[in-house]
Coordinates of C-alpha atoms in Angstrom, one line a residue:
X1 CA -4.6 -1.2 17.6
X2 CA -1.0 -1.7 18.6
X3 CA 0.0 0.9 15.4
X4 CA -2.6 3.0 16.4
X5 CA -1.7 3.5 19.8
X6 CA 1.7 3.6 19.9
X7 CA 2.5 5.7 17.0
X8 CA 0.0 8.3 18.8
X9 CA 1.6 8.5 21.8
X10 CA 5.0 9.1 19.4
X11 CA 3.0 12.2 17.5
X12 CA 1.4 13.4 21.4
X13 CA 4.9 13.2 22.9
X14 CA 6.2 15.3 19.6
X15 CA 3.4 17.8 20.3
X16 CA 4.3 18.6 23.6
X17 CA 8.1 18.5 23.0
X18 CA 8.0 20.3 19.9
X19 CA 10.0 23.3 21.5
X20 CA 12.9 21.1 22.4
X21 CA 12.4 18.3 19.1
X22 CA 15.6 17.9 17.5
X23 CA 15.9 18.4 13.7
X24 CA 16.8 14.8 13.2
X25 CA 13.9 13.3 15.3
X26 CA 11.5 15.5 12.4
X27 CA 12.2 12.1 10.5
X28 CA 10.8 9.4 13.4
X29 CA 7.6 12.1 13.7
X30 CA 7.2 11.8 9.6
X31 CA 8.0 8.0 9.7
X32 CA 4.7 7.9 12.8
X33 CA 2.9 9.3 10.5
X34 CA 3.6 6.9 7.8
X35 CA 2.8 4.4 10.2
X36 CA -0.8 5.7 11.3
X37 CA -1.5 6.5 8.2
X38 CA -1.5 3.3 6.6
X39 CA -3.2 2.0 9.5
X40 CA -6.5 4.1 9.3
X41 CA -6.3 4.2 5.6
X42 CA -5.8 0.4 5.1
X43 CA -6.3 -1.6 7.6
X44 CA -9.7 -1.7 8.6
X45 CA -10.6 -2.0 4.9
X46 CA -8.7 -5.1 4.9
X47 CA -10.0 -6.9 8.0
X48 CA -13.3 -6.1 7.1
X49 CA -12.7 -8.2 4.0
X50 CA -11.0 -10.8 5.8
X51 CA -13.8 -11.3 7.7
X52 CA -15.9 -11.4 4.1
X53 CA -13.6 -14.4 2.7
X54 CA -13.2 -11.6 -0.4
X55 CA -12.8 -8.3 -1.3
X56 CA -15.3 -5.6 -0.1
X57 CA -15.7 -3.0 -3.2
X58 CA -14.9 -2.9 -6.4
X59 CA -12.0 -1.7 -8.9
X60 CA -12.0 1.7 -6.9
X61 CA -11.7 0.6 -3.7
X62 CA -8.8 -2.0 -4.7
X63 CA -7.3 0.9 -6.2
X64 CA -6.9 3.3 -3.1
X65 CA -6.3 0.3 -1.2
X66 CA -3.0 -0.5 -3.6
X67 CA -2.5 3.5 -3.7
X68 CA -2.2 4.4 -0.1
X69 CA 0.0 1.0 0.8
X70 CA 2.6 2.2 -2.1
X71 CA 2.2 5.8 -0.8
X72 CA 2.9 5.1 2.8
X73 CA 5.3 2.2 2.1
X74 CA 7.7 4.3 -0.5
X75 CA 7.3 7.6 2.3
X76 CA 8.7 5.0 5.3
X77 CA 12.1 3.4 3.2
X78 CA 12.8 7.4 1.6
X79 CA 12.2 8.6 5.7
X80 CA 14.5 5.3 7.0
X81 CA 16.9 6.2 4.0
X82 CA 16.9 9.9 5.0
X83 CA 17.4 8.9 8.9
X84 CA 20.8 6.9 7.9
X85 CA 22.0 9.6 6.0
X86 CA 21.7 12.2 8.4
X87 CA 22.8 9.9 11.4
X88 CA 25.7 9.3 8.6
X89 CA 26.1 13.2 8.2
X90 CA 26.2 13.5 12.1
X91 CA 28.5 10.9 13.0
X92 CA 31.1 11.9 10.7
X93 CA 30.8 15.6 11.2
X94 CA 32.3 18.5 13.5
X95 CA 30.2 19.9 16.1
X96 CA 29.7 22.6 14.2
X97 CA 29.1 20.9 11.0
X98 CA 26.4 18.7 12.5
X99 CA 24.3 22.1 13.7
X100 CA 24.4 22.9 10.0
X101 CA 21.3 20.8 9.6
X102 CA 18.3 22.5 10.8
X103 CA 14.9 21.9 10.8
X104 CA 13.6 23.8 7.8
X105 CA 16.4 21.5 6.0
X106 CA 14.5 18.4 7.2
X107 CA 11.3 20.2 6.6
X108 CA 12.2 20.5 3.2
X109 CA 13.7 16.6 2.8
X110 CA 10.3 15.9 4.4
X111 CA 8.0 17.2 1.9
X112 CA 10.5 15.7 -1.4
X113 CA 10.1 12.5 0.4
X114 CA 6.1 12.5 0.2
X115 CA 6.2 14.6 -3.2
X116 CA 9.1 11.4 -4.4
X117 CA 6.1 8.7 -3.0
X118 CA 3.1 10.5 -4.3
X119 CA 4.6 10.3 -7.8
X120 CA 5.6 6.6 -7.5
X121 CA 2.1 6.0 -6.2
X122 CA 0.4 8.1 -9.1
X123 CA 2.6 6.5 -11.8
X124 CA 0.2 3.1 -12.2
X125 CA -2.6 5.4 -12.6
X126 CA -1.5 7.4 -15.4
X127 CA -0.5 4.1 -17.4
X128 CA 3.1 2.9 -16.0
X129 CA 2.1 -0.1 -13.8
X130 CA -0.9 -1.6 -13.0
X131 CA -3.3 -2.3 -9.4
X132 CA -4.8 -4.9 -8.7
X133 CA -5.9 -7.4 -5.7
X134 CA -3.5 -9.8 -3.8
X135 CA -3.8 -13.8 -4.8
X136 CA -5.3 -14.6 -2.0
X137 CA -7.8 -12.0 -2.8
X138 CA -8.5 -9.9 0.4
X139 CA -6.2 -6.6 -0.3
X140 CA -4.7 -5.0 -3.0
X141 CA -1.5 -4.1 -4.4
X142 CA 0.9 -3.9 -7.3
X143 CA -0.5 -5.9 -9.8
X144 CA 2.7 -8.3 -9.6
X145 CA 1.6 -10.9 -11.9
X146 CA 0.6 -9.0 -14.8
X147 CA 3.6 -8.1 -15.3
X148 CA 5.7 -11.1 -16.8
X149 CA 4.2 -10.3 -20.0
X150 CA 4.2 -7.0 -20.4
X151 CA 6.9 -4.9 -21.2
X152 CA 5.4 -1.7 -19.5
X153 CA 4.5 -3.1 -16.5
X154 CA 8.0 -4.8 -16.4
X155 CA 9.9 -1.3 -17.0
X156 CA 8.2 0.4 -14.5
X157 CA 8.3 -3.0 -11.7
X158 CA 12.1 -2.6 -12.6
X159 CA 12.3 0.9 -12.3
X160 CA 10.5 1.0 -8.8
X161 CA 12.5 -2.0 -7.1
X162 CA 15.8 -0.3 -7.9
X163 CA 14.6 3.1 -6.9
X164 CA 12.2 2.5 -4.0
X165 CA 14.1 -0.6 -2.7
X166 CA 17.7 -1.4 -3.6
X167 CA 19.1 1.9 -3.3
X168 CA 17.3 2.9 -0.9
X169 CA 18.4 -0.1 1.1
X170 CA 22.0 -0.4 0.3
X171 CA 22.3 3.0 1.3
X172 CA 21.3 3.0 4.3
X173 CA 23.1 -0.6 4.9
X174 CA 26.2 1.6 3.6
X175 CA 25.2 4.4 6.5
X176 CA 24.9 2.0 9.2
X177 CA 28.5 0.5 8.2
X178 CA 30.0 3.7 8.0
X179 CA 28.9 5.0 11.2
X180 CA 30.0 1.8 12.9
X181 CA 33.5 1.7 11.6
X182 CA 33.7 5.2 13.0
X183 CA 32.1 4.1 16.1
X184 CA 34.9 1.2 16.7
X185 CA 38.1 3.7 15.8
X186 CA 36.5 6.3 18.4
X187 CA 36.0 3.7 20.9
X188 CA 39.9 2.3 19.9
X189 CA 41.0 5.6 21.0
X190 CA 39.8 5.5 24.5
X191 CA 41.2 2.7 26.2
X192 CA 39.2 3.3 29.0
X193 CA 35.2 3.0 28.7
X194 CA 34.9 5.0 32.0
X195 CA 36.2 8.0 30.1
X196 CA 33.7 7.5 27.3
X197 CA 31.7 11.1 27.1
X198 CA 28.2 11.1 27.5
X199 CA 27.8 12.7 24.5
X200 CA 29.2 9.8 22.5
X201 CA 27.5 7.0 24.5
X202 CA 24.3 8.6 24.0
X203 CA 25.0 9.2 20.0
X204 CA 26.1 5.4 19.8
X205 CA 22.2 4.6 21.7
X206 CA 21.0 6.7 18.8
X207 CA 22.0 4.8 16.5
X208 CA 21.5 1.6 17.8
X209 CA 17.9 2.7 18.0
X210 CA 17.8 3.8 14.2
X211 CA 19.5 0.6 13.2
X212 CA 16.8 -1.5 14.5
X213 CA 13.9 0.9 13.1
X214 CA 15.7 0.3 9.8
X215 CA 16.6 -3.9 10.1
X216 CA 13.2 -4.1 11.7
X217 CA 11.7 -2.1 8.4
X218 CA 13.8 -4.7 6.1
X219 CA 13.1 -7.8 7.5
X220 CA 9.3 -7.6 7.5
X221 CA 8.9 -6.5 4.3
X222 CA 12.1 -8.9 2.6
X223 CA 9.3 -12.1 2.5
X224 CA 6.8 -9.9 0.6
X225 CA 9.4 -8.7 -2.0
X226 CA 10.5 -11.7 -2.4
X227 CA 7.0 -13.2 -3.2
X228 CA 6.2 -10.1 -5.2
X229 CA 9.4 -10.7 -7.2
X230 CA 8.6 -14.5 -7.9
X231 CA 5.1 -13.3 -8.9
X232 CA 6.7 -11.4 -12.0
X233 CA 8.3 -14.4 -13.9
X234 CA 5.8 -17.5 -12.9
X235 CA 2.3 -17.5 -12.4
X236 CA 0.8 -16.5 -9.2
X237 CA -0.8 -20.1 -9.3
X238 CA 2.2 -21.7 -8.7
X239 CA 2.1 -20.5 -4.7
X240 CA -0.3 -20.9 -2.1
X241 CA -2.6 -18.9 -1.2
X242 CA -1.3 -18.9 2.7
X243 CA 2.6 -18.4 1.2
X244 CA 1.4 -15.2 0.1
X245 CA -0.9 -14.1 2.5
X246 CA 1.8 -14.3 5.4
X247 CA 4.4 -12.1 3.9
X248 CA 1.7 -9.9 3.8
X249 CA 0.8 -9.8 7.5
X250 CA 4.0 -9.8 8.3
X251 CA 4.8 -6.3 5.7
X252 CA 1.7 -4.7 7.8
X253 CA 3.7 -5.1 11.1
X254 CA 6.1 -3.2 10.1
X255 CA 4.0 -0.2 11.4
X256 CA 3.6 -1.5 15.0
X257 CA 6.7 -2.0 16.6
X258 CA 8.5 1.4 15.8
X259 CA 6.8 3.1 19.3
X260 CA 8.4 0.1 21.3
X261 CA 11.7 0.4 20.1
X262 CA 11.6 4.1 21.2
X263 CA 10.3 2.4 24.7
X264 CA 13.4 0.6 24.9
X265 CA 16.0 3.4 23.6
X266 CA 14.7 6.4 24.5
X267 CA 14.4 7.4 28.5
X268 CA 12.2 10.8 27.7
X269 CA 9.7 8.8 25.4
X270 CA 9.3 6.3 28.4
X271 CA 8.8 9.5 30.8
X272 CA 6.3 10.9 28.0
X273 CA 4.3 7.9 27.9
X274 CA 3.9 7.5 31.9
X275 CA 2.6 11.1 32.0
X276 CA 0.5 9.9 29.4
X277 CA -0.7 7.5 31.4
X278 CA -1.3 9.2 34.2
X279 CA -3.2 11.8 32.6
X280 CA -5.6 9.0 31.4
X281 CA -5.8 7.0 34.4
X282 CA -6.9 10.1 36.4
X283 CA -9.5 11.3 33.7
X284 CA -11.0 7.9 33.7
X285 CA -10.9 8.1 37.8
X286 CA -12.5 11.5 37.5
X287 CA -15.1 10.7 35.1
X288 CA -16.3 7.0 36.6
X289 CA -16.0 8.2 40.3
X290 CA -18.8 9.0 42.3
X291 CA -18.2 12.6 43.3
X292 CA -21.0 13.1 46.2
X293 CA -20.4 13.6 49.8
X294 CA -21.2 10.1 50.4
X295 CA -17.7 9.0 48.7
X296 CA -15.2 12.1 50.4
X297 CA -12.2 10.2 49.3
X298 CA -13.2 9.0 46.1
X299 CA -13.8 13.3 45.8
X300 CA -10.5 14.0 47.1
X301 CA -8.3 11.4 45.1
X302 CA -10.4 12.7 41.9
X303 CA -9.3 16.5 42.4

């Protein structure tokens, strides 16, 4: 519910601004996306078997289950790894350098990033990898275990955690130190923070925002790699049930708390949302109001 919501009033506030959207902020509308989508795609599938003690479907459904959490999970660490990188391009750029990238340039980084995830996704159906349900039996996923003795499925575990994860991590670890070791020597320069410029205090909010999206990203997803990993060289027997069911909870939250770090960061997302709210707190007025001349105000306040 908490995914759901916010990351739709992230994609209704990019609707209405989408005139004035930056190139950059592109990226937070396709990582929303990523967020909602796994969220309708997965989600209720998953609860629903939760609430079975066991998984609802067969081999089919485990497989689009395992396909859209890969799809949706490799699209949100390419789109946090293209967010550093730009923020990286920016910080460390003229003014005129940084205009240089436009929004048909992320348009186009947009589309390799989902084109790069649907072919990691599609791999372990075409024979590199395999699907297959959790350990504790109520969602699906790479078929970690399977994996420790099997040479194909070992390449292709291999290939994915250094492609999908490490380098996509350390590079945006390396982004975020860049931009703050610029950060410091611009802030060295100016001995006085009354004479900071706007301009940079805002760009330094920017990234603060970005860095959280991204250590936010890391840290809820770190337990489930490492249980994942652990999975490939002993036997998934070896770990409770409830040591790997948690990581996984915790992975799925990555997709809920994006919309309230904007809250916090961003003042014309706060403004968005109040208008949002006020726009549904006076259709629900008008609707459950009595509108007859016996209730005048009640009419009034509702027009």
């Amino acid at each position: 519910i908490l995914t759901i919501l916010g990351n739709s009033a992230v994609l209704a506030t990019a609707v209405k601004r989408s005139s004035l959207l930056k190139s950059p902020e592109l990226l937070t509308v396709n990582l929303a996306v990523a967020d909602i989508g796994m969220a309708l795609s997965m989600y209720p599938l998953a609860i629903a078997s939760a609430w079975n003690h066991a998984w609802l479907g067969g081999d089919a459904s485990c497989v689009y289950y395992a396909l859209m959490g890969f799809l949706f999970g490799v699209c949100s660490m390419m789109t946090l790894c293209a967010m550093a990188v730009i923020r990286f391009l920016i910080t460390n750029s003229s003014k005129s350098n940084s205009n240089k990238i436009t929004k048909n340039t992320v348009c186009i980084l947009i589309a390799f990033i989902w084109l790069y995830s649907l072919l990691w996704a599609i791999l372990p159906l075409v024979g590199w990898g395999y699907y297959g349900p959790e350990p504790f039996g109520i969602s699906c996923t790479i078929a970690w275990s399977k994996f420790h003795n099997s040479s194909n499925g070992f390449s292709f575990i291999l290939s994915m955690f250094l492609l999908c994860t490490v380098l996509p991590a350390l590079t945006i670890v390396a982004c975020y130190l860049g931009i703050a070791w610029k950060v410091h020597k611009a802030y060295q320069e100016i001995q006085n923070i009354d004479r900071i410029p706007n301009a940079a205090k805002l760009e330094k909010k920017l990234t603060l925002m970005a860095v959280l999206i991204s250590v936010g990203f890391l840290s809820s997803w770190t337990p489930y790699a490492a249980t994942s990993f652990w999975s490939i060289f002993n036997s998934s027997d070896s770990l409770q049930p409830v040591v790997t069911l948690l990581p996984c909870l915790f992975a799925k939250s990555s997709t809920a708390y994006n919309p309230f770090i904007y809250y916090v960061f961003s003042k014309t997302f706060r403004c968005e949302v109040r208008k949002l709210q006020c726009c549904c707190a006076w259709r629900v007025h008008y609707f459950s109001s009595d509108n007859s001349a016996e209730n005048p105000v009640s009419t009034m306040w509702s027009g």
